[in-house]
mmCIF file of C-alpha atoms in Angstrom:
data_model
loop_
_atom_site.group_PDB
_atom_site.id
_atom_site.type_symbol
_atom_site.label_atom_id
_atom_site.label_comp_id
_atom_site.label_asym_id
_atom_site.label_seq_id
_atom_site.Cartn_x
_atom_site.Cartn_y
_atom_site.Cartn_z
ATOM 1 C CA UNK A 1 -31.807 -37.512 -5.994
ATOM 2 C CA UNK A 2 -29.319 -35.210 -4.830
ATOM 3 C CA UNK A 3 -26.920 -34.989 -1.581
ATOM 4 C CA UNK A 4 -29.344 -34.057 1.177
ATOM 5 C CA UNK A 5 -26.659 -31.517 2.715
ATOM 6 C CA UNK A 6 -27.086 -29.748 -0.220
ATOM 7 C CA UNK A 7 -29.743 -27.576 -1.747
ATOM 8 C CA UNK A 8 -30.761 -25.153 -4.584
ATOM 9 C CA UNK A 9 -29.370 -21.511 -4.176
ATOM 10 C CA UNK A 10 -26.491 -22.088 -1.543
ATOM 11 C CA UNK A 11 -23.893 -19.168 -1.564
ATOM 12 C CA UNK A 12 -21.630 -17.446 0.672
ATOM 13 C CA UNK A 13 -19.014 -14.920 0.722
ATOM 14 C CA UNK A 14 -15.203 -14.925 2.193
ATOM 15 C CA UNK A 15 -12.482 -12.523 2.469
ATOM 16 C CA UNK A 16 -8.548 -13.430 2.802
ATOM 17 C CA UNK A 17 -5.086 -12.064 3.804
ATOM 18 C CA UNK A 18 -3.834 -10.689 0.288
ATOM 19 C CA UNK A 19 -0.524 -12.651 0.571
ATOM 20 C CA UNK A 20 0.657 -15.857 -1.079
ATOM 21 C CA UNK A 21 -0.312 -18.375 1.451
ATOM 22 C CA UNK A 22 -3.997 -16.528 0.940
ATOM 23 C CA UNK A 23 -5.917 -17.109 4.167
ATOM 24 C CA UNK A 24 -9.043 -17.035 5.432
ATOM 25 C CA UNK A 25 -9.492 -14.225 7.638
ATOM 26 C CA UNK A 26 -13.797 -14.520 8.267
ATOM 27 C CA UNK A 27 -16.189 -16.643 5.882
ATOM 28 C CA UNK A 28 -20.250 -16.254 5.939
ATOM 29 C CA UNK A 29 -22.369 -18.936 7.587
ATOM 30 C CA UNK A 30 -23.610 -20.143 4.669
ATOM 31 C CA UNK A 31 -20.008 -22.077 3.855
ATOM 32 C CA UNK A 32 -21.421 -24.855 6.184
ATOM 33 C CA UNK A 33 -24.482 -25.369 3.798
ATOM 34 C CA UNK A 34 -21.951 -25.474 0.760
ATOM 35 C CA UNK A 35 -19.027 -26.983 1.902
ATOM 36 C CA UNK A 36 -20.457 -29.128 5.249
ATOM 37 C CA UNK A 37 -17.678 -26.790 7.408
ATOM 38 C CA UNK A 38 -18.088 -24.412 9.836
ATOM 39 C CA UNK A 39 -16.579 -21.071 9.787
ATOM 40 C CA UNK A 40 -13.808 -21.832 12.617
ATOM 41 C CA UNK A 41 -12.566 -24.402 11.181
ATOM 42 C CA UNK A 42 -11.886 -22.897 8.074
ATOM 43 C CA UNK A 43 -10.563 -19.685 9.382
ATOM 44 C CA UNK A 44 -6.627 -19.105 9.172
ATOM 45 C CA UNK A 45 -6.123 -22.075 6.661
ATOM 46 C CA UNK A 46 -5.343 -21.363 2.675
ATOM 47 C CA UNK A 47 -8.180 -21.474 0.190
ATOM 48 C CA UNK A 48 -5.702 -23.572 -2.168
ATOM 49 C CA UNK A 49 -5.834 -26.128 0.540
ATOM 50 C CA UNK A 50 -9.502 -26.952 -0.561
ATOM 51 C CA UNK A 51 -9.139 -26.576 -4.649
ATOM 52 C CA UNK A 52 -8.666 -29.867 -6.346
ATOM 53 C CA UNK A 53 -4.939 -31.050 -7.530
ATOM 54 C CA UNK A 54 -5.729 -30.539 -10.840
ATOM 55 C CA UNK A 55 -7.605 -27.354 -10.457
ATOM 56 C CA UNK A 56 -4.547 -25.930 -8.204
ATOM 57 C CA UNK A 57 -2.088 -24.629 -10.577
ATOM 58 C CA UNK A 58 -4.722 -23.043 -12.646
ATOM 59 C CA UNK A 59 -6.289 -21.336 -9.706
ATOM 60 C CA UNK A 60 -2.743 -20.020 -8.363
ATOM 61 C CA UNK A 61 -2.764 -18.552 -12.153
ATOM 62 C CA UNK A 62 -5.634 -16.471 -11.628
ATOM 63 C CA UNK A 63 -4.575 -15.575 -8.155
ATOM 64 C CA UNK A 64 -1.711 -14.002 -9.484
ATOM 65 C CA UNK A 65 -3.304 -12.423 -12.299
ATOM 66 C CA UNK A 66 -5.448 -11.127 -9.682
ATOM 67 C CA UNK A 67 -3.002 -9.860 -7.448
ATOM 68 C CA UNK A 68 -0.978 -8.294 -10.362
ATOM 69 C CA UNK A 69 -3.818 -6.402 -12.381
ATOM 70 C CA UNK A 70 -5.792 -5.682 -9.300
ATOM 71 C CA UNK A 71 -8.835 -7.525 -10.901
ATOM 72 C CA UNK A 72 -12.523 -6.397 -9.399
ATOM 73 C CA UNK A 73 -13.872 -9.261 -10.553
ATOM 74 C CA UNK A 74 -12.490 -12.651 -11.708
ATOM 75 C CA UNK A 75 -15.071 -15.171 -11.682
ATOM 76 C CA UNK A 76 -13.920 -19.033 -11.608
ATOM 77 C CA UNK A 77 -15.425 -22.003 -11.985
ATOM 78 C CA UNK A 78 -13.240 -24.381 -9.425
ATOM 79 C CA UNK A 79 -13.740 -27.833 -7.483
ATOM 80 C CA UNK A 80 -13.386 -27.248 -3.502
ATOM 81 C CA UNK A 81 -12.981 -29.768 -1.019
ATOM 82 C CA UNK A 82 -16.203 -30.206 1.094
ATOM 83 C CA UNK A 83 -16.441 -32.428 4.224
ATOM 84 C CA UNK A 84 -18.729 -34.597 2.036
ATOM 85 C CA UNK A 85 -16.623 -34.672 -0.923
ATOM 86 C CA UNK A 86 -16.048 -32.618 -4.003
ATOM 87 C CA UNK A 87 -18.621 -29.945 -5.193
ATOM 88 C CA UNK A 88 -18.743 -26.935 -7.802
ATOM 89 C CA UNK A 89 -18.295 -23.478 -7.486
ATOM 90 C CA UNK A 90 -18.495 -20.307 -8.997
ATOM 91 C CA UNK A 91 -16.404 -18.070 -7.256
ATOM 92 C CA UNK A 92 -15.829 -13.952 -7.942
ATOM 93 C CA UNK A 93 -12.719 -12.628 -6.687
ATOM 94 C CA UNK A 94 -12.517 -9.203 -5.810
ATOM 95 C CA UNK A 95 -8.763 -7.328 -4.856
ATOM 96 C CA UNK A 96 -9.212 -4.664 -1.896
ATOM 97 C CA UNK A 97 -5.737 -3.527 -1.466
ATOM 98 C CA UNK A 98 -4.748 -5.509 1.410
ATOM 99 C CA UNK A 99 -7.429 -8.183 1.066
ATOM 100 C CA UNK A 100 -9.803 -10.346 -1.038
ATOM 101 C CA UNK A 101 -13.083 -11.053 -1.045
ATOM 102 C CA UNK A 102 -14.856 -14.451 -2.944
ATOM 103 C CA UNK A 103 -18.510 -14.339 -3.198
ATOM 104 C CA UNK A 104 -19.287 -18.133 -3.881
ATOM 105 C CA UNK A 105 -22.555 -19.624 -5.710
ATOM 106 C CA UNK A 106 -22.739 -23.814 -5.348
ATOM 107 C CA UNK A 107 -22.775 -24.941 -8.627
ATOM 108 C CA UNK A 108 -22.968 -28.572 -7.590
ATOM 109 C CA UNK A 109 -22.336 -30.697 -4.806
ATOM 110 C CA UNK A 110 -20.745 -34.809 -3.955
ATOM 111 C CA UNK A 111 -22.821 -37.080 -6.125
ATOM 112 C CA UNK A 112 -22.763 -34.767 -9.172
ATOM 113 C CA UNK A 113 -25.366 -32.767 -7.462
ATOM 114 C CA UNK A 114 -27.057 -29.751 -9.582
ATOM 115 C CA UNK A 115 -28.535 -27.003 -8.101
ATOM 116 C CA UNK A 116 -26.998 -24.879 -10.749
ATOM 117 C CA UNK A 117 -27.343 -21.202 -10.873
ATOM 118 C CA UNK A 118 -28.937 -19.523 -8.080
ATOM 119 C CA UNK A 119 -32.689 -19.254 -9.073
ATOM 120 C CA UNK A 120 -33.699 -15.653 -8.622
ATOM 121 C CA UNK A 121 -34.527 -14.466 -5.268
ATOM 122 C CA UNK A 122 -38.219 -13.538 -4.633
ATOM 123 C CA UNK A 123 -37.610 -9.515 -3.500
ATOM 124 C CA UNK A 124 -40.419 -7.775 -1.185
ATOM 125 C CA UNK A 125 -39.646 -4.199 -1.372
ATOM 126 C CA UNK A 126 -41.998 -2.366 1.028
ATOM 127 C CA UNK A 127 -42.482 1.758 0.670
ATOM 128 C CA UNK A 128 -43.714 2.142 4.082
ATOM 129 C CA UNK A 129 -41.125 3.820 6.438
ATOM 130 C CA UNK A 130 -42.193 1.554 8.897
ATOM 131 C CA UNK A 131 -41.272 -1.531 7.258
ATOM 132 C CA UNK A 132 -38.256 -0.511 5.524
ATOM 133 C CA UNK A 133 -36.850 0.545 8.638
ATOM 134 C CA UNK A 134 -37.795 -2.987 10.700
ATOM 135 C CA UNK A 135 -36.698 -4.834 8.203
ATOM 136 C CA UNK A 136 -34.066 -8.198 9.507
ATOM 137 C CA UNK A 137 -32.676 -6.049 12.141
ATOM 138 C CA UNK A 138 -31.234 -8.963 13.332
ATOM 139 C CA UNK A 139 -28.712 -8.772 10.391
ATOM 140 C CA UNK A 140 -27.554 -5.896 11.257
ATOM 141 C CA UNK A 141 -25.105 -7.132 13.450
ATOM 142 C CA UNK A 142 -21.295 -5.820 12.219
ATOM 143 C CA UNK A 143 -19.229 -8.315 11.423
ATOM 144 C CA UNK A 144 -16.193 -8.975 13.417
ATOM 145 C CA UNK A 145 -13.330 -10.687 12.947
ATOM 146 C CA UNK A 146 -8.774 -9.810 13.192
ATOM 147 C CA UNK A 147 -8.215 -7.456 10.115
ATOM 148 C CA UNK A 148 -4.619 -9.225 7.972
ATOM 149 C CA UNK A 149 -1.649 -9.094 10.599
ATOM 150 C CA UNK A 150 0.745 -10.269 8.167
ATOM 151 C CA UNK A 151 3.974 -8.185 7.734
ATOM 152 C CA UNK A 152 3.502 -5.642 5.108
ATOM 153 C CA UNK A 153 6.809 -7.407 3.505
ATOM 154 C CA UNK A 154 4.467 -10.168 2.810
ATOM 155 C CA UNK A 155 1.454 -8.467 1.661
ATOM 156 C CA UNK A 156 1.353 -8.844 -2.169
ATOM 157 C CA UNK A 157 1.182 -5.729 -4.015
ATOM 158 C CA UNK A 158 2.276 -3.728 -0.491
ATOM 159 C CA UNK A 159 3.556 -1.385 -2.468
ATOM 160 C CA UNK A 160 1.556 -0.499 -4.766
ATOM 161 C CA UNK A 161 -2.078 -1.805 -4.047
ATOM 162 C CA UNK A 162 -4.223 0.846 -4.937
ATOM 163 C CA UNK A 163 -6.736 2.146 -2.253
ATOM 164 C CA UNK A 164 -9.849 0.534 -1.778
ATOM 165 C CA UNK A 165 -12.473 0.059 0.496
ATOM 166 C CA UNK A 166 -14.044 -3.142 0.660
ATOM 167 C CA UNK A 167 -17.797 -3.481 2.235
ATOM 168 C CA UNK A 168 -20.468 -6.377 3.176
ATOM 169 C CA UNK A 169 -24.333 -4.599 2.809
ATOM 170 C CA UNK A 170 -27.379 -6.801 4.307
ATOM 171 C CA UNK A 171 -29.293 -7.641 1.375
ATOM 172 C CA UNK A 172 -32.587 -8.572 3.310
ATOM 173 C CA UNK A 173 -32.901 -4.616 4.319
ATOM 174 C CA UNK A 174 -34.106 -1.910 1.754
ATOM 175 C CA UNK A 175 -31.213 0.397 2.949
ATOM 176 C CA UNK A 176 -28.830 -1.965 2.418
ATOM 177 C CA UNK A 177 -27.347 -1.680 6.255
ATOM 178 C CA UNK A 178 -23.090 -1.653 6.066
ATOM 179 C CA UNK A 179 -22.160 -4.925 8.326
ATOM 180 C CA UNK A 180 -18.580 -4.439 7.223
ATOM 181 C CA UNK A 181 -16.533 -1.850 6.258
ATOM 182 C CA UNK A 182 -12.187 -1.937 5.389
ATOM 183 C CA UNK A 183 -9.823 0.233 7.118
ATOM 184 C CA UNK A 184 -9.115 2.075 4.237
ATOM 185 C CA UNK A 185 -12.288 4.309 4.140
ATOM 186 C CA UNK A 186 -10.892 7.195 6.608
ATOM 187 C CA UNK A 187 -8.334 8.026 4.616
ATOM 188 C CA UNK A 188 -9.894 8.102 0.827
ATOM 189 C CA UNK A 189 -13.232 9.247 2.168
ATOM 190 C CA UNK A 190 -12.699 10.758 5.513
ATOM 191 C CA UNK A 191 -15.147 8.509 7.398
ATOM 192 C CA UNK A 192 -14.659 6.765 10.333
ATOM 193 C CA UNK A 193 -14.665 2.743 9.820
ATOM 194 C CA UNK A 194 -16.164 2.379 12.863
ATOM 195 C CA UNK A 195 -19.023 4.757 12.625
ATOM 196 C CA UNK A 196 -20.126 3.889 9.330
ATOM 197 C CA UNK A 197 -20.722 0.218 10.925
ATOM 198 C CA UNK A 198 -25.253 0.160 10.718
ATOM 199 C CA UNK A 199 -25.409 2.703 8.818
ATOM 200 C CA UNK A 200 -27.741 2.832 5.453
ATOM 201 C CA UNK A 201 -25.274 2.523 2.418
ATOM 202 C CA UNK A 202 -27.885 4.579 0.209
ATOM 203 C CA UNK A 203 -27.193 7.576 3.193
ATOM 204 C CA UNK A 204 -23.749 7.829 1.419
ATOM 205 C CA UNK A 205 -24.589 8.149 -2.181
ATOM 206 C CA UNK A 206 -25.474 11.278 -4.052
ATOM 207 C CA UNK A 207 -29.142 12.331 -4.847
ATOM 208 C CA UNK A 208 -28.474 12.726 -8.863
ATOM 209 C CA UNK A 209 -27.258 8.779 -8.620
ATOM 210 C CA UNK A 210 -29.864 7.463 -5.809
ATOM 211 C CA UNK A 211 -32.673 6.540 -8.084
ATOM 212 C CA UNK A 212 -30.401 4.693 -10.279
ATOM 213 C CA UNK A 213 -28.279 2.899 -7.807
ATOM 214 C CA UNK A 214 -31.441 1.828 -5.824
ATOM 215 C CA UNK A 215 -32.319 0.327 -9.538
ATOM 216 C CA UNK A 216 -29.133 -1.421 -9.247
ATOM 217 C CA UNK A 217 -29.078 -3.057 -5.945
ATOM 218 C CA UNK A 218 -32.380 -4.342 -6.244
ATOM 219 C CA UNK A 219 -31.195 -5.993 -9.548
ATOM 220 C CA UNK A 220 -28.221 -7.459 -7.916
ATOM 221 C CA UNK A 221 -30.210 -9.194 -4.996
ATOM 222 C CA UNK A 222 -33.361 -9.961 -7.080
ATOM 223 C CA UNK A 223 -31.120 -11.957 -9.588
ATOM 224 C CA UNK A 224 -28.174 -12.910 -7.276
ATOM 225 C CA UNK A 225 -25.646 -11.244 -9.914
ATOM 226 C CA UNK A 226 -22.304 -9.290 -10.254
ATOM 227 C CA UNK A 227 -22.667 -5.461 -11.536
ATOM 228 C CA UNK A 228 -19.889 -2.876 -11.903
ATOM 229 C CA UNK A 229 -21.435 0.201 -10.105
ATOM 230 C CA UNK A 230 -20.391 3.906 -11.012
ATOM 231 C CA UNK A 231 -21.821 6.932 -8.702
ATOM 232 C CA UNK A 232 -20.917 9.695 -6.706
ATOM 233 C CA UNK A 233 -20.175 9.106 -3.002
ATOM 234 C CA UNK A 234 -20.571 11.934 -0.285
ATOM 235 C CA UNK A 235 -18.225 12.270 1.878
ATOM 236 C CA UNK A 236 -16.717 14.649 4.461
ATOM 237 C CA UNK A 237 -14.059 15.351 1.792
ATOM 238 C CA UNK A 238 -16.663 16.300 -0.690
ATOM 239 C CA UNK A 239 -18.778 14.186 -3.756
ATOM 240 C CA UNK A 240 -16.278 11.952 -4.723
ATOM 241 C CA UNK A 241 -16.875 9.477 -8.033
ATOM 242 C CA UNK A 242 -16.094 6.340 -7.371
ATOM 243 C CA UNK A 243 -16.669 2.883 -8.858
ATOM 244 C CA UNK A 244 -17.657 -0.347 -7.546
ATOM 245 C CA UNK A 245 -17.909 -4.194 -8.486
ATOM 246 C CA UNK A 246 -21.406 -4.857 -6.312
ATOM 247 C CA UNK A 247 -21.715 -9.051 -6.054
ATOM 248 C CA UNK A 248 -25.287 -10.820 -3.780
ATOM 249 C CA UNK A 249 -24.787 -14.058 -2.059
ATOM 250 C CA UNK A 250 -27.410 -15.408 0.214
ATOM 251 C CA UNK A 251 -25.176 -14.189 3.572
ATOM 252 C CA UNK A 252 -24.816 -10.521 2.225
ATOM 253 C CA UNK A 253 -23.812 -8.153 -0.708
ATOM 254 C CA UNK A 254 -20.164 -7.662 -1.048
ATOM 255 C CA UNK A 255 -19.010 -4.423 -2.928
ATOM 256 C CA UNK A 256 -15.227 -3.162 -3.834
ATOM 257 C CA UNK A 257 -14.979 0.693 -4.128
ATOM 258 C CA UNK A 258 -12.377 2.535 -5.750
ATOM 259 C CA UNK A 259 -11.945 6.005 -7.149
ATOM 260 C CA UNK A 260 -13.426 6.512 -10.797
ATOM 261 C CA UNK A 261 -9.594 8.008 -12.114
ATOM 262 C CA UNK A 262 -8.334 4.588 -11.272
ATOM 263 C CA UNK A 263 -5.466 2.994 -13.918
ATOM 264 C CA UNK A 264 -7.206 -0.413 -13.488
ATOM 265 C CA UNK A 265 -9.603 -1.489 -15.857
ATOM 266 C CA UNK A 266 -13.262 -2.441 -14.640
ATOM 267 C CA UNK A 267 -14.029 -5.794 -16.617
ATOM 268 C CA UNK A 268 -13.879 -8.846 -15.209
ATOM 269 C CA UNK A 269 -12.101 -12.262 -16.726
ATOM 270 C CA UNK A 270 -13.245 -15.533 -16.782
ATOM 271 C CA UNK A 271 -12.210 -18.842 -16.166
ATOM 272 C CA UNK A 272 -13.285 -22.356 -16.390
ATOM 273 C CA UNK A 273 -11.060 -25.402 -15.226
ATOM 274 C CA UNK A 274 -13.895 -28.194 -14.711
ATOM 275 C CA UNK A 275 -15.514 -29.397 -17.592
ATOM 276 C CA UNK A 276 -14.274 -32.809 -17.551
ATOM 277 C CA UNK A 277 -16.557 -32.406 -14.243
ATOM 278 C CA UNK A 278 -19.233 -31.792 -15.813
ATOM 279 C CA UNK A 279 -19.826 -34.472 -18.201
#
């Protein structure tokens, strides 16, 4: 029997200060159905105050391989510190210039708890205007939360992040509505952060790619999965190719942009520090 605070399919998504002490700056809902916390009281403190001692070191590894390579993606499996003990997660990291995002799937909870993967996702996709259009307007609702207010001096990479914009879609619409949007899209795109905020996501991408990229992000929320995205984005400033590292958790798709010239590579790296927890 397993932990009745947890359940099958539990994810969630976070973004932090990029700076050493790595804080959380706004986490999902769903971290109270993963971790038994609330938001609040998570907000402001480190996320290497909740890995386990002998996970730390490893994780402050990757974190700096993170920071240094600018990774998209680099997924860990890690032990956090719930209110009800130890559990499992997968977690993708994602470097947006001045912050990070972690979209987290439970793996398992106290007790040895397995809910595993995420099961797929039953989708619903509807081809009536009606109901695309009505669809969880409730979720809608932008996201808000204090952007980093650290000292550039203690931003990691100040110097020489490379621009990104980082953004949070609501998965249970067919346009994929933008809850969230980084400050960074005005000046690579020439759009303004704040009116982008409700606006469909598939409104910004170019007819050649729209077929495909629909495709995509019905994929990535059918199966709960992370997919590296190229397309063409229109913007004020023209059709500008971009890439982007799309990831689904139950609260909301989180996506990383970047322009397509971009020195970094696209892969993602993987690492797994539990598997004495496993047996």
């Amino acid at each position: 029997m397993g932990d009745p605070h947890y359940s099958p399919g539990i994810s969630f998504f976070s973004i932090l200060e990029a700076t050493r002490s790595n804080q959380f700056i706004y986490l999902s809902e769903s971290v109270g159905d993963a971790l038994g916390f609330e938001p609040d009281e998570m907000v402001g403190n480190s996320a290497f105050e909740y890995c386990h001692p002998d996970d730390r070191t490893c994780v402050m590894n990757v974190f700096d391989d993170c920071i240094r390579n600018q990774r998209m993606g680099a997924i860990i499996h890690v032990r956090a510190r719930g209110k009800f003990g130890w559990v499992e997660l997968e977690t993708v990291w994602s470097f947006c210039h001045n912050i990070i995002f972690h979209t987290n799937r439970l793996i398992r909870g106290p007790n040895h708890f397995e809910s595993r993967m995420d099961p797929p996702l039953a989708l619903t996709q509807s081809t009536s205007s009606e109901s695309r259009g009505t669809q969880s307007t409730s979720k809608n609702i932008p996201l808000e939360f204090v952007h980093p207010s650290a000292p550039s001096s203690e931003r990691l990479n100040h110097s020489t992040a490379e621009p990104r914009v980082g953004l949070v879609l609501n998965r249970f619409s067919y346009y994929c509505y933008i809850q969230y949007c980084s400050e960074l899209v005005g000046y690579m795109f020439g759009i303004s952060q704040k009116e982008i905020l409700g606006n469909s996501f598939l409104s910004y991408i170019h007819p050649s790619d729209l077929e495909r990229v629909e495709e995509q992000l019905t994929s990535i929320k059918s199966q709960n999965i992370l997919l590296p995205i190229a397309f063409t984005l229109v913007s004020p400033y023209g059709d500008v190719p971009v890439q982007g590292v799309f990831s689904a958790t139950i609260d909301g798709i989180v996506a990383v942009i970047r322009h397509a010239n971009s020195k970094f590579p696209l892969d993602c790296t993987m690492h797994y520090f539990t598997n004495t927890y496993r047996q």
